[in-house]
Coordinates of C-alpha atoms in Angstrom, one line a residue:
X10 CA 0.0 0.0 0.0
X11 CA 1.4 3.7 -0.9
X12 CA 0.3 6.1 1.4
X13 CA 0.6 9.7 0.1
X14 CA 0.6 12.6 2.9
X15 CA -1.4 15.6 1.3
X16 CA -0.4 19.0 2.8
X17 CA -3.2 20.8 4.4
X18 CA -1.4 23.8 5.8
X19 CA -1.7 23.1 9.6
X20 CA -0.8 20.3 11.7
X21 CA -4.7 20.4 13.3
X22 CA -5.8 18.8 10.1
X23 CA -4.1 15.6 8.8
X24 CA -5.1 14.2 5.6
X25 CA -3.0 10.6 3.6
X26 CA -4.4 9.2 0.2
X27 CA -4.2 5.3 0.2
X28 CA -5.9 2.7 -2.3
X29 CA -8.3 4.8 -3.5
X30 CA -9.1 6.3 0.3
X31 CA -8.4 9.5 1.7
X32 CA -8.6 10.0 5.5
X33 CA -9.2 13.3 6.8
X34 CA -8.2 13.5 10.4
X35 CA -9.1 16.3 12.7
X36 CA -6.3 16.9 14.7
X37 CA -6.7 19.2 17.9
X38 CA -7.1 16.5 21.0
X39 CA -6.6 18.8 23.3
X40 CA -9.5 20.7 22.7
X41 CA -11.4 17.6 21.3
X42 CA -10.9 18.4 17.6
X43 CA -13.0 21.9 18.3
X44 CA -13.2 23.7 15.1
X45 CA -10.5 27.1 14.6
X46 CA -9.0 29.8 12.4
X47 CA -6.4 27.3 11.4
X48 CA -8.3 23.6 11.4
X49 CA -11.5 24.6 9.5
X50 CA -10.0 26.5 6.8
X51 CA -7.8 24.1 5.8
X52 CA -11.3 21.2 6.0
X53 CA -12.8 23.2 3.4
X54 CA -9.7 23.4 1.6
X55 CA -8.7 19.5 1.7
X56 CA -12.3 18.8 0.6
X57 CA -11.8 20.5 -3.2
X58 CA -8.5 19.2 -3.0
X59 CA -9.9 15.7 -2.9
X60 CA -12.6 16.2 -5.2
X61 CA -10.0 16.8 -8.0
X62 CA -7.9 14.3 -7.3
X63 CA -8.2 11.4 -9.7
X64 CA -6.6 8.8 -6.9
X65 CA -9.4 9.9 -4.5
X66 CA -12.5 7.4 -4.5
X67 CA -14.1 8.1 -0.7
X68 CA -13.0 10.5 2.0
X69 CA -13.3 8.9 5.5
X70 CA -13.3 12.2 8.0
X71 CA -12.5 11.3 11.7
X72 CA -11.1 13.1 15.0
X73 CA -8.0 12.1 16.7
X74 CA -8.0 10.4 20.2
X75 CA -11.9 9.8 21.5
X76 CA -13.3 12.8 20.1
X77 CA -14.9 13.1 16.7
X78 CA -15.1 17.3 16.9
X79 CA -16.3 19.4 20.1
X80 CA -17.9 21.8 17.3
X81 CA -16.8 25.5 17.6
X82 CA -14.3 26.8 20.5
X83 CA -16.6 27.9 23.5
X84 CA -13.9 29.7 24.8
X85 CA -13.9 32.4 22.2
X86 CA -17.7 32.6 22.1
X87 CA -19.4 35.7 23.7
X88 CA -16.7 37.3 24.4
X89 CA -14.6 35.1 26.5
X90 CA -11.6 35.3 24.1
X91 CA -8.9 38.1 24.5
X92 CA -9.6 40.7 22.3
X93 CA -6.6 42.0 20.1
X94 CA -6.0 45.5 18.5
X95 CA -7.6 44.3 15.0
X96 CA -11.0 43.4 16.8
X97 CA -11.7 47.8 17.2
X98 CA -14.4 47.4 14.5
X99 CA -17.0 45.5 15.4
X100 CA -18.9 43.7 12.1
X101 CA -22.9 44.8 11.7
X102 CA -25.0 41.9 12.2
X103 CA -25.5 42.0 8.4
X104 CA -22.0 41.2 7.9
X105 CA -21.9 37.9 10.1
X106 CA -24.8 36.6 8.7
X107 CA -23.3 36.6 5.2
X108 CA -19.6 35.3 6.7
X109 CA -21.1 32.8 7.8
X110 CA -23.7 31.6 5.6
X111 CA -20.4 31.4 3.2
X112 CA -18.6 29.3 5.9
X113 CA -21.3 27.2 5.8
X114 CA -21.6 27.1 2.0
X115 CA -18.1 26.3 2.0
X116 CA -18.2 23.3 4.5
X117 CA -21.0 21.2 4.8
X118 CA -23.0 22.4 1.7
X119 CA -19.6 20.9 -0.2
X120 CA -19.7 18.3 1.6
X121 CA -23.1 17.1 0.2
X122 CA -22.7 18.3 -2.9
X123 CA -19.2 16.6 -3.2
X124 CA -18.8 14.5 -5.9
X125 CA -17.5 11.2 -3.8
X126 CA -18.7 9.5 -0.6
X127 CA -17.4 10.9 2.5
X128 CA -17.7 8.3 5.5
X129 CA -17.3 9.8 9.1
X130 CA -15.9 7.8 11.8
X131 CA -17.2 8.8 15.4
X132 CA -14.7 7.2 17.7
X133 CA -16.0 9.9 20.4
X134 CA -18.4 12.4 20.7
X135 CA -19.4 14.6 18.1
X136 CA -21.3 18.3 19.5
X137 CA -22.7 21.2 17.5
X138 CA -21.4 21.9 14.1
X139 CA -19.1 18.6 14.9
X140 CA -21.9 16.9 14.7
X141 CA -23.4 19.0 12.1
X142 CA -20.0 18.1 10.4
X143 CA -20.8 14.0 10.9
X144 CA -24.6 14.4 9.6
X145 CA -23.0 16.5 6.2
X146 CA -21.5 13.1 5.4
X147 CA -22.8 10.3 3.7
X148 CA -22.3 7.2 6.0
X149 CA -21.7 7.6 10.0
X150 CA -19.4 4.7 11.9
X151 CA -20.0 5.3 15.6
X152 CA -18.2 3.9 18.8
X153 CA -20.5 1.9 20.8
X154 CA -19.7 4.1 23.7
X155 CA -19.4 7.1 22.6
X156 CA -22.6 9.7 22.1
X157 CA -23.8 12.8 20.3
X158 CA -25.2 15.7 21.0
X159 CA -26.7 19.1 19.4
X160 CA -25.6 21.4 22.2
X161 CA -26.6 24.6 21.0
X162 CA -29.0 25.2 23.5
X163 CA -26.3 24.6 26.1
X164 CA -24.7 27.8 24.9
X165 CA -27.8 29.6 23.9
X166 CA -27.7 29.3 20.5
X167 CA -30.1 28.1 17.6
X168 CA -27.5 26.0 15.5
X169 CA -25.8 26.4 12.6
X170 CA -24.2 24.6 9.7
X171 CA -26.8 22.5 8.2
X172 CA -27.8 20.3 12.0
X173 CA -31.5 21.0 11.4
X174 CA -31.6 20.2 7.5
X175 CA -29.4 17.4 7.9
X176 CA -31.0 15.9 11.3
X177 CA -34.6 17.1 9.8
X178 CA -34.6 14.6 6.9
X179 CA -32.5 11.5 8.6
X180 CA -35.1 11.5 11.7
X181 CA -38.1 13.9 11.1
X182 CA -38.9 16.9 12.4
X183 CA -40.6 15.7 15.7
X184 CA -37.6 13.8 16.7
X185 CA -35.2 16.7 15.7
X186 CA -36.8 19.1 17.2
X187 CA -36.7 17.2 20.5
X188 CA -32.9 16.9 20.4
X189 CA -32.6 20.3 19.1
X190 CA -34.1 21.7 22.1
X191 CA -32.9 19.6 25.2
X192 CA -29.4 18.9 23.6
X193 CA -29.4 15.7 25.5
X194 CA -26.8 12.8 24.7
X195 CA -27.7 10.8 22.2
X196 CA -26.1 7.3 22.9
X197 CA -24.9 5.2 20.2
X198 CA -27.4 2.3 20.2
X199 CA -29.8 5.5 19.8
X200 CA -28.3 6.9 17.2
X201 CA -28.4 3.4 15.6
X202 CA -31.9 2.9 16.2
X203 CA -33.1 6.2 14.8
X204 CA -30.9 5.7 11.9
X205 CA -28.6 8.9 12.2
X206 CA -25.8 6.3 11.9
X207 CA -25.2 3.3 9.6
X208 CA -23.1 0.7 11.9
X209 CA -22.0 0.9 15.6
X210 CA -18.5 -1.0 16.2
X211 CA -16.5 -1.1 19.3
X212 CA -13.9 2.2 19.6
X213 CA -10.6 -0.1 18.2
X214 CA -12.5 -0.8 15.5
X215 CA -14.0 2.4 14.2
X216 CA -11.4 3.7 11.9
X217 CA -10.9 0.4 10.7
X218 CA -14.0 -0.1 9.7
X219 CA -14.6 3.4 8.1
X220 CA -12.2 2.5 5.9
X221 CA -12.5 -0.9 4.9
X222 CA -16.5 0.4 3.9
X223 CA -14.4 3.3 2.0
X224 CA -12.3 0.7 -0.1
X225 CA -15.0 -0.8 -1.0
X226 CA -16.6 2.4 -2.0
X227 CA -13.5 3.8 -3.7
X228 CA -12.9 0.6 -5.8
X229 CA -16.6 0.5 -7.3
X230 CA -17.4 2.2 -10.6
X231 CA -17.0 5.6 -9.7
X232 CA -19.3 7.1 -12.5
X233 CA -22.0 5.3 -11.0
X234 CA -21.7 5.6 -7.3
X235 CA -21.0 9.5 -7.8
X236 CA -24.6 9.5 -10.0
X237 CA -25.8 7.8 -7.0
X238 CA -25.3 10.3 -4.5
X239 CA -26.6 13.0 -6.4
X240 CA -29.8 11.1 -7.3
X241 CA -30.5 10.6 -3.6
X242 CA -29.5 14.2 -2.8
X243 CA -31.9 15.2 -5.3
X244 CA -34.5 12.8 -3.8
X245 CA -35.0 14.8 -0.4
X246 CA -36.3 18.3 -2.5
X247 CA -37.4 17.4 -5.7
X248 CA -40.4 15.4 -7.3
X249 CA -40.9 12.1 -8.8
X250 CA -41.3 13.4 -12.1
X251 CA -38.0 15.6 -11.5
X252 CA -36.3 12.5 -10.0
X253 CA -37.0 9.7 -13.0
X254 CA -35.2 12.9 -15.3
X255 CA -32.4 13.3 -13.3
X256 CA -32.1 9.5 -13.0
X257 CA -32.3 8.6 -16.8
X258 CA -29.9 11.5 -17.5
X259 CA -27.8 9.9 -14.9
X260 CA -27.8 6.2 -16.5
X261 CA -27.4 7.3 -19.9
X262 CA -23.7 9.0 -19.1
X263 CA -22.9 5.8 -16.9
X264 CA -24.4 3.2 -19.6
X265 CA -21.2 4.8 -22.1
X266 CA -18.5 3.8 -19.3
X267 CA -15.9 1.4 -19.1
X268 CA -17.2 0.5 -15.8
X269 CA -20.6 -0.5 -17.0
X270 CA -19.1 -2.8 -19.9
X271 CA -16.5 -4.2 -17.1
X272 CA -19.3 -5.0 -14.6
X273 CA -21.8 -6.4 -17.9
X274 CA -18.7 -8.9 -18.7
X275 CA -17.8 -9.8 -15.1
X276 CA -21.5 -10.5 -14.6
X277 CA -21.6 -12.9 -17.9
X278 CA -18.3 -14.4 -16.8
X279 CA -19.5 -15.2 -13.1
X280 CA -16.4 -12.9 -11.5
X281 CA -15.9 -9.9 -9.2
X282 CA -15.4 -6.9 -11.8
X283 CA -12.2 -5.3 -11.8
X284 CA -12.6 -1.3 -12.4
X285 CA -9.8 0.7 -14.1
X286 CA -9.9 3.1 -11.0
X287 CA -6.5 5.6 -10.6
X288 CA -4.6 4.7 -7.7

């Protein structure tokens, strides 16, 4: 296996290409992989990085040591951080709504518009936009003894990046409401059972098994899979009638690949197909 470090700009964000698989590694244990000014500039940069890179397949995104991500830094909310000499102009309220409805656009809006599968891998808890973060993915892997939490309503805010949209259309808007507003712990058999997660697995595991889903992802006939998510994507907003267009459009492109004519012969010939995927 040739494992290919990609440079993100910060050590607080690790990121190595391997068969296929990129794994995107939140790296700030201290602070439990809490987003910042140098880790979640360089996520949104790693994620257009990846989508351009013929090697990449799937992303798997996790969070070093027994934290997915925290969410934002509480300690430099509401004015508990130091203020510095560049912080005399204070931005209209005008002004932060649109920085950060583009720091949302540019984060987990990409994310689900990204042309491959992104897995997450919860080996610890994952809290407001952390979790926000883990629901903008496609799959979720989840420690069996780990939970998650919105938490905005610990810190008297209404949540941001995407958590209602995203928690809205995997549970319903009874249920998200419910953990919207007590920002209880969501245990992992929970999140199981409510399907916010795909597949619980003990905490030595979770990586492992992020990835292994990933490879199998990543070797599969990429045309296809990435028609697949955009199909579904469209499914949640759209109509039937919109849906069956965007579907047929969508099989027509991958019924001229090499994959399809691969996986047609493989088929005839009673074998696993072998796709001509970079690497």
């Amino acid at each position: 296996m040739s494992i290919e470090i990609l440079e993100t700009g910060t050590n607080e964000l690790l990121c190595e290409l391997a068969d296929g698989v990129a794994t995107v590694t939140l790296n700030r244990p201290e602070k439990r992989n809490a987003l910042g000014d140098n880790l979640t500039p360089a996520l949104r940069a790693i994620l257009l990085t990846l989508e351009e890179n013929l090697r990449c397949g799937a992303i798997v995104i996790t969070g070093s040591g027994r934290a997915f991500c925290a969410g934002g830094d509480v300690s430099g909310m509401g004015g508990a951080g130091s203020k510095t000499e560049t912080q005399t102009i204070k931005p209209t309220p005008e002004d932060g709504m649109r920085a950060l409805i583009h720091k949302q656009e540019s984060l987990t809006l990409r994310m689900h518009e990204l042309a491959k599968p992104i897995i997450a891998a919860l080996p610890g808890p994952a809290a407001g936009a952390g979790l926000s973060i883990a629901l903008a993915a496609d799959l979720r892997v989840m420690s069996d003894d780990t939970f998650i939490t919105t938490a905005f309503a610990n810190i008297g805010l209404s949540g941001d990046y995407g958590t209602s949209w995203f928690l809205t259309r995997l549970i319903g808007p009874s249920r998200a409401l419910e953990l919207m507003l007590t920002a209880r712990r969501i245990t992992a058999k929970e999140c199981l059972d409510l399907g916010i997660v795909n597949t619980i697995t003990p905490y030595e595991e979770v990586r492992n098994r992020a990835r292994q889903l990933a490879l199998d992802i990543a070797n599969g006939p990429r045309t296809a899979l990435r028609y697949m998510k955009e199909n579904i994507n469209r499914a949640v907003n759209s109509d039937l009638k919109t849906c069956l267009s965007g579907e047929a459009r969508a099989l027509m492109q991958c019924s001229r690949t090499d994959d399809h004519k691969e996986a047609v012969r493989a088929f005839m010939e009673k074998r696993p197909p072998i796709f001509n995927n970079p690497r």
